[in-house]
Short mmCIF file of C-alpha atoms in Angstrom, two decimals:
data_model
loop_
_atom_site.label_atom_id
_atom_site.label_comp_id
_atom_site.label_asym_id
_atom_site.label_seq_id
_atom_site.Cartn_x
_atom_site.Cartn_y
_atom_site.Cartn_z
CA UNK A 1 0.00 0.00 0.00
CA UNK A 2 2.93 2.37 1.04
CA UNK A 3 4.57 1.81 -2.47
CA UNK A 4 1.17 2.66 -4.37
CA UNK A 5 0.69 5.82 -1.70
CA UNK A 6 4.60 6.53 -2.63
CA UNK A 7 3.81 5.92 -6.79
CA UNK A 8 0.78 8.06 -6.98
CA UNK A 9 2.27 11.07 -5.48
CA UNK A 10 5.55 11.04 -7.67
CA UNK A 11 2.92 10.77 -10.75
CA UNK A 12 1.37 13.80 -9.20
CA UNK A 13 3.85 15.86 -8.64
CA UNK A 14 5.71 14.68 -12.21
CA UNK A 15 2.30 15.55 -13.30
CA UNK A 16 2.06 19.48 -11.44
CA UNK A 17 5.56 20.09 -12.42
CA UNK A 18 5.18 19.75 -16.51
CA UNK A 19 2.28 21.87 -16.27
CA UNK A 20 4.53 24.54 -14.90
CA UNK A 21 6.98 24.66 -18.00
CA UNK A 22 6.58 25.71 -21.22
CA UNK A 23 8.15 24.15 -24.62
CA UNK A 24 9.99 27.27 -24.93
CA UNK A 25 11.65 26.36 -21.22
CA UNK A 26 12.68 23.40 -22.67
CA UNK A 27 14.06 24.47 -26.01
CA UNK A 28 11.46 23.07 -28.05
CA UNK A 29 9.65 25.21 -30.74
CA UNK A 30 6.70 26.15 -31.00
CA UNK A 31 3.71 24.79 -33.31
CA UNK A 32 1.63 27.22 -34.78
CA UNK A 33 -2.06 26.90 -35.64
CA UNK A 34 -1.89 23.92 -32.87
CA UNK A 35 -3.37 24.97 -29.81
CA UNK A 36 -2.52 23.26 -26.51
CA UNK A 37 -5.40 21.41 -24.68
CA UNK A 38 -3.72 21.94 -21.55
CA UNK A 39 -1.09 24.01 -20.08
CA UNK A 40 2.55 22.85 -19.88
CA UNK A 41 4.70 19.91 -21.33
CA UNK A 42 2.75 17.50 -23.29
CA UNK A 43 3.65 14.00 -21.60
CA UNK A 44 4.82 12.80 -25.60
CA UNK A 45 7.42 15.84 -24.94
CA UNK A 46 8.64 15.08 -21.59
CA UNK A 47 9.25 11.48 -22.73
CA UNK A 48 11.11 12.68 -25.71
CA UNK A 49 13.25 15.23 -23.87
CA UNK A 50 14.24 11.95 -21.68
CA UNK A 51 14.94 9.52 -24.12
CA UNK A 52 11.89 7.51 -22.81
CA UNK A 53 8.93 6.00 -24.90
CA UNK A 54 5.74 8.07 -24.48
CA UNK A 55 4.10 5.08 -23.18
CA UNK A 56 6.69 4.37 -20.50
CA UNK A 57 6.96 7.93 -18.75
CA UNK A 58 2.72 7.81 -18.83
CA UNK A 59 2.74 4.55 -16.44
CA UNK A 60 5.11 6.20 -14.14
CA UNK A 61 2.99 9.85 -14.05
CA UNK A 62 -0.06 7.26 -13.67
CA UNK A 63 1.61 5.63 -10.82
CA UNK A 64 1.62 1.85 -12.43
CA UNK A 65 5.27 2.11 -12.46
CA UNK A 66 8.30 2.19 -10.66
CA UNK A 67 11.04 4.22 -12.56
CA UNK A 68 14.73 3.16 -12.27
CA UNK A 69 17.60 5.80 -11.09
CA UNK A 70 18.76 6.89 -14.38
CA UNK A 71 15.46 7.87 -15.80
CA UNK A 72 14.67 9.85 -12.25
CA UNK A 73 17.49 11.58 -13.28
CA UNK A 74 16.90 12.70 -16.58
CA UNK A 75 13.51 13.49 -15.67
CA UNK A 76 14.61 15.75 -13.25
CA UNK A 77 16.98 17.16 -15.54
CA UNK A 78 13.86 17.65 -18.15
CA UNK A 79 11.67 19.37 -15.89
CA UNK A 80 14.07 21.64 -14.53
CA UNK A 81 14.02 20.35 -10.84
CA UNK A 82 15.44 21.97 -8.39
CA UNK A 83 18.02 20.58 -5.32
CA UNK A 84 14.70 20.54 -2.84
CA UNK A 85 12.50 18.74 -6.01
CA UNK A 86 15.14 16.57 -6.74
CA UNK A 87 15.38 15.08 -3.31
CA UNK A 88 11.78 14.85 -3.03
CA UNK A 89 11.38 13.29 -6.16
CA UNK A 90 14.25 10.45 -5.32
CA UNK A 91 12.59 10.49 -1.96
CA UNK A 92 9.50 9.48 -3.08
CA UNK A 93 10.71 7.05 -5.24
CA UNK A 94 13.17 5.32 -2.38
CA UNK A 95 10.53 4.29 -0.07
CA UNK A 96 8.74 0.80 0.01
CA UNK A 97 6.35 0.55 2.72
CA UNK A 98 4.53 3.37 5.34
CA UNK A 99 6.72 3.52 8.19
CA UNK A 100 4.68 2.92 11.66
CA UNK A 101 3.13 5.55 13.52
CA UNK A 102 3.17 5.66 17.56
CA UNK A 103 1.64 8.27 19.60
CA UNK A 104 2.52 11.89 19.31
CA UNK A 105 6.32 12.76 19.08
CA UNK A 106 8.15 13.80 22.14
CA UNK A 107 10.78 16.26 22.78
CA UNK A 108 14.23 14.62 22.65
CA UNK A 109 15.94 15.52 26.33
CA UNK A 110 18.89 16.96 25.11
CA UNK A 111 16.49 19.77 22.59
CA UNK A 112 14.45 20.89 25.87
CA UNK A 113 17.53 21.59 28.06
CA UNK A 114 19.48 23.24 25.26
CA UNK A 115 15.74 25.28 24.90
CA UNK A 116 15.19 25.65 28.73
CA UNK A 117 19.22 27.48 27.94
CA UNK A 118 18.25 29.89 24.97
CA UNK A 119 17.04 32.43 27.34
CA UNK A 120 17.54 35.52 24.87
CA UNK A 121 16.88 33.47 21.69
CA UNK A 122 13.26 32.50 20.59
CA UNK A 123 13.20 29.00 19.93
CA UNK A 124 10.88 25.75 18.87
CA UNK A 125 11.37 22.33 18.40
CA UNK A 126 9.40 21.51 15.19
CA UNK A 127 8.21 17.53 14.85
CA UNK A 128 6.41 15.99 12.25
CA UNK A 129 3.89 17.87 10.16
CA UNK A 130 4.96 21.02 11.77
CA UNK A 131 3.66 19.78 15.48
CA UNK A 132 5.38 22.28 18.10
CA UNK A 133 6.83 20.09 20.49
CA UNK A 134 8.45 22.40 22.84
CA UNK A 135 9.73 25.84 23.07
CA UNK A 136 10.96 28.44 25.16
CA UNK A 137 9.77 31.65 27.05
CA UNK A 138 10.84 33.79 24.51
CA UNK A 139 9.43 32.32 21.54
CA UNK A 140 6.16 32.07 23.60
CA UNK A 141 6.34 35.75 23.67
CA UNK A 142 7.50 36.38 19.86
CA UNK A 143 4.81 34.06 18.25
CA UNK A 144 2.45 32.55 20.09
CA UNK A 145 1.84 31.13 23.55
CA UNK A 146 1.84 27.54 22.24
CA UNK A 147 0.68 26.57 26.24
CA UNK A 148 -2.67 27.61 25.93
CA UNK A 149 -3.29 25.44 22.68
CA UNK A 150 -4.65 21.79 23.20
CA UNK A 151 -2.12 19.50 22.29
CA UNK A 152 -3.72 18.18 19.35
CA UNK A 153 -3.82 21.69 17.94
CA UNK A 154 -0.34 22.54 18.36
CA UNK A 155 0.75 22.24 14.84
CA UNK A 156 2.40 25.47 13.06
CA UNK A 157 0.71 25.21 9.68
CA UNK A 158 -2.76 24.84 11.12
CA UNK A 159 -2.29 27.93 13.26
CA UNK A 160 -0.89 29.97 10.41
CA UNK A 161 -4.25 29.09 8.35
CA UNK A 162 -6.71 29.27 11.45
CA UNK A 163 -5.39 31.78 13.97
CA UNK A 164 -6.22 35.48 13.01
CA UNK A 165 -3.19 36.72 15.61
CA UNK A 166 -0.73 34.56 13.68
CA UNK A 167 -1.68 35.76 10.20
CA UNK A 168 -1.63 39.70 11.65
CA UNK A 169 2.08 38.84 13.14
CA UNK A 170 3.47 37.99 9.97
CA UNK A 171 4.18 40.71 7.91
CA UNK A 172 5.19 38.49 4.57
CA UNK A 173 2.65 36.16 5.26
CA UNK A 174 1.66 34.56 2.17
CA UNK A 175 5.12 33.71 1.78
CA UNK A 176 5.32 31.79 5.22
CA UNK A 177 2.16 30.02 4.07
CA UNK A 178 3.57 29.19 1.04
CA UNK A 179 6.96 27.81 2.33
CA UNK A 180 5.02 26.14 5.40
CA UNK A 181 2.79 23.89 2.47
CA UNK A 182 6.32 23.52 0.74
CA UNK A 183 7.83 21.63 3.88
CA UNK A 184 5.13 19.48 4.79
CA UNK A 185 4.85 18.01 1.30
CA UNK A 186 8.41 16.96 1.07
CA UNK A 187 8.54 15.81 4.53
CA UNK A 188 5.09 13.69 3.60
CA UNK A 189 7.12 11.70 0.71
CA UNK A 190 9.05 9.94 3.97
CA UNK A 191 5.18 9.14 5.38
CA UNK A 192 2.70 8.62 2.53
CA UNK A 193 -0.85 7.98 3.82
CA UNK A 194 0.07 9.17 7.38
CA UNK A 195 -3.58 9.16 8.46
CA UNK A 196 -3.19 12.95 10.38
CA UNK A 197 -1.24 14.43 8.00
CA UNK A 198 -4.65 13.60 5.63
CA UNK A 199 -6.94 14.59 8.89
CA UNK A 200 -4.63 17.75 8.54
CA UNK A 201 -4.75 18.58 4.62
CA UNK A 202 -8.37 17.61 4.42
CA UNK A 203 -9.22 19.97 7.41
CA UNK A 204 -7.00 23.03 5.98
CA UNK A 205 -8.44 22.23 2.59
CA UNK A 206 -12.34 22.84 3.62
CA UNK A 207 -11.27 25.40 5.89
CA UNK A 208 -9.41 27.89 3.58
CA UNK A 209 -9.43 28.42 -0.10
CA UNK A 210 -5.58 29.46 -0.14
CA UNK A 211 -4.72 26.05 1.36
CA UNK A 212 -6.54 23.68 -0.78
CA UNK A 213 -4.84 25.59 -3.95
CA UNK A 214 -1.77 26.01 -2.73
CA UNK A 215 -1.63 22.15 -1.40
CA UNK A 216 -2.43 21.01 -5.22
CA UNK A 217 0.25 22.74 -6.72
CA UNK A 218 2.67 20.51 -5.15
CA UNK A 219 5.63 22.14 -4.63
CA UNK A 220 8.06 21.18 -1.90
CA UNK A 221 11.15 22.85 0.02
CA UNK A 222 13.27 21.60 3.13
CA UNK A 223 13.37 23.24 6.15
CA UNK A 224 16.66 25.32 6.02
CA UNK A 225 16.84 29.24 7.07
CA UNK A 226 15.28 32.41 6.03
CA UNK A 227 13.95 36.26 6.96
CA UNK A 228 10.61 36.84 8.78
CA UNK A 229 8.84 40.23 8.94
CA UNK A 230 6.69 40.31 12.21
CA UNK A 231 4.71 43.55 13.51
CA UNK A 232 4.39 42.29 17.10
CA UNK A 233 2.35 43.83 19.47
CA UNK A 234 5.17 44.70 22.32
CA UNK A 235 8.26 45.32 20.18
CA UNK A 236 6.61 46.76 16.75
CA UNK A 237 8.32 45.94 13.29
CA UNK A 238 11.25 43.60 13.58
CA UNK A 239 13.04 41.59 10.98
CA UNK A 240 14.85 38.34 12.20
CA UNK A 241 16.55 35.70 10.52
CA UNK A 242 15.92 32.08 11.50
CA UNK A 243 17.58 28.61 11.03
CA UNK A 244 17.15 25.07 11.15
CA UNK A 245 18.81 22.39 13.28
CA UNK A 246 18.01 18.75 12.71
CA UNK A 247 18.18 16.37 15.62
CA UNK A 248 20.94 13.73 15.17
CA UNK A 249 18.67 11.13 17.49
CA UNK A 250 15.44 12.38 15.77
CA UNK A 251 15.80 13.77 12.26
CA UNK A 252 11.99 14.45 12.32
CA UNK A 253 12.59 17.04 14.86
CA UNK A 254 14.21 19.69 14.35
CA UNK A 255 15.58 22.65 16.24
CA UNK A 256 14.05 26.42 15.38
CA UNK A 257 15.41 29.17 16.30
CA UNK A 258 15.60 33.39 15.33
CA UNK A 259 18.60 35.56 15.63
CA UNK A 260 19.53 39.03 15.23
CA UNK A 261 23.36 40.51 14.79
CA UNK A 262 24.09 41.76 18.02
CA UNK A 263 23.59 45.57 18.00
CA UNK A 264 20.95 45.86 15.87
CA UNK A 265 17.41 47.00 16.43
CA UNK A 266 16.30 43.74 15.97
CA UNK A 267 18.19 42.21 18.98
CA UNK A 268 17.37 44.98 20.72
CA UNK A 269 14.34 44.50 20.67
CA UNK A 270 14.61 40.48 21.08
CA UNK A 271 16.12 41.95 24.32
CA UNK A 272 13.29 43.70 25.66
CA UNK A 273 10.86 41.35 24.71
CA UNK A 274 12.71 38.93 27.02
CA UNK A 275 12.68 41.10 30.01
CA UNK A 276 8.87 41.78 29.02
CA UNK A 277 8.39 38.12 29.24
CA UNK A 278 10.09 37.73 32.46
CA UNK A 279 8.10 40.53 33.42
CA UNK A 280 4.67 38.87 32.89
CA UNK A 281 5.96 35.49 34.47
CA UNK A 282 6.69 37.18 37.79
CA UNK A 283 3.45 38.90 37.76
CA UNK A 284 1.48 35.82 36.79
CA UNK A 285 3.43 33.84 39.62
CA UNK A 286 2.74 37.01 42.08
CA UNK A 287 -1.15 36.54 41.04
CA UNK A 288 -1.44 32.71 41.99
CA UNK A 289 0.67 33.12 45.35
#
């Protein structure tokens, strides 16, 4: 079942990704008087720019058939894949069977003490499907307090698509949304048919327009570092940069955290909202005493 869950999505995205190309991408020329039925690379034209039968490369975008490496390659050659599409698309094509499923991840150790540490940097640790499994005071207090969200909600790219605050916070937001759908599709090719991560797309999908398009068009990134815009309510406009650490006893957690250069505004300003946090903790403690 995995392998059919694994060859469906390849065809899919195979599929998505010769719709976004057109022959003059690819060096072919055009044909006047001949209008295209749909947009994109005709399948005949991918197979020819592969030095595959027509026949052959529509079993694999079908999903009746497992490609070997070379033709992977040329294919991703053909349709101009990038490093992230690449992997996802040898990814996808690696795996034989769904991996099993336990209960809800849990924080390695060593992440929360090195979090519980980061007293000045906001951090997360990110699980599967974008699940917040832990963070610290700080990036309670830049994003969201993650502690007064059941459990079961606690997943990043439901909150950017269902909580109002989240989508204010981010100035760039579309383009968090975007790269947010980007990372849980190539993190899915390592879980096809994960029964939440369908709860999850189904629920997004009905939920909000933006998500059910964006979802279908397939495209995929790892999670590796960036800029964020936020207006937050405490410190105003700040611009930080953010990376990605991957857990050496958990690759499917991973380690999130935002920086400034020291002596910018930006870390100033990371800097008060830390002592504003510490603030509200003594006067919440000071309230239940």
């Amino acid at each position: 079942m995995g392998r059919d869950l694994h060859l469906n999505e390849l065809g899919e995205f195979l599929k998505a990704r010769r719709a976004g190309l057109n022959p003059a991408d690819v060096g072919l020329p055009a044909t006047p008087g001949q209008p295209r039925r749909v947009a994109g690379l005709r399948r005949e034209e991918v197979a020819l720019l592969a030095s595959i039968s027509t026949e052959y490369y529509a079993r694999i975008e079908q999903g009746r058939l497992q490609a070997s490496t070379p033709v992977l390659a040329d294919l991703a050659r053909v349709l101009r894949l990038n490093a992230d599409q690449r992997a996802y698309l040898f990814e996808l094509a690696a795996k034989n069977e769904l991996p099993a499923h336990g209960a809800r991840q849990q924080v390695d150790p060593q992440l929360q003490f090195l979090l519980d540490d980061l007293a000045t940097t906001p951090a997360v640790v990110s699980g599967r499907r974008t699940d917040v499994l832990a963070w610290n005071r700080l990036a309670a207090a830049l994003i969201a307090d993650y502690g007064n969200i059941p459990e079961e909600r606690r997943t990043f790219i439901r909150m950017l698509f269902t909580d109002p605050a989240l989508r204010a916070l981010y100035a760039d937001w579309e383009e968090v949304a975007h790269v947010a759908i980007a990372q849980v599709r190539m993190e899915s090719a390592r879980y096809p048919g994960d029964p939440t991560l369908t709860a999850l797309v189904n629920e997004l999908s009905a939920h909000d327009a933006q998500f059910r398009q964006w979802w279908t068009e397939h495209q995929v990134a790892g999670r590796t570092t960036g800029i964020r815009r936020l207006r937050h309510p405490v410190i105003g406009e700040v611009t930080l940069d953010w990376n990605t650490f991957t857990s050496a006893s958990d690759p499917d957690q991973k380690l999130i955290v935002w920086t400034a250069p020291p002596g910018s505004p930006a870390h100033d300003a990371l800097r008060l909202l830390a002592s504003w946090a510490a603030d509200q903790d003594l006067r919440a403690s000071r309230n239940v005493t």
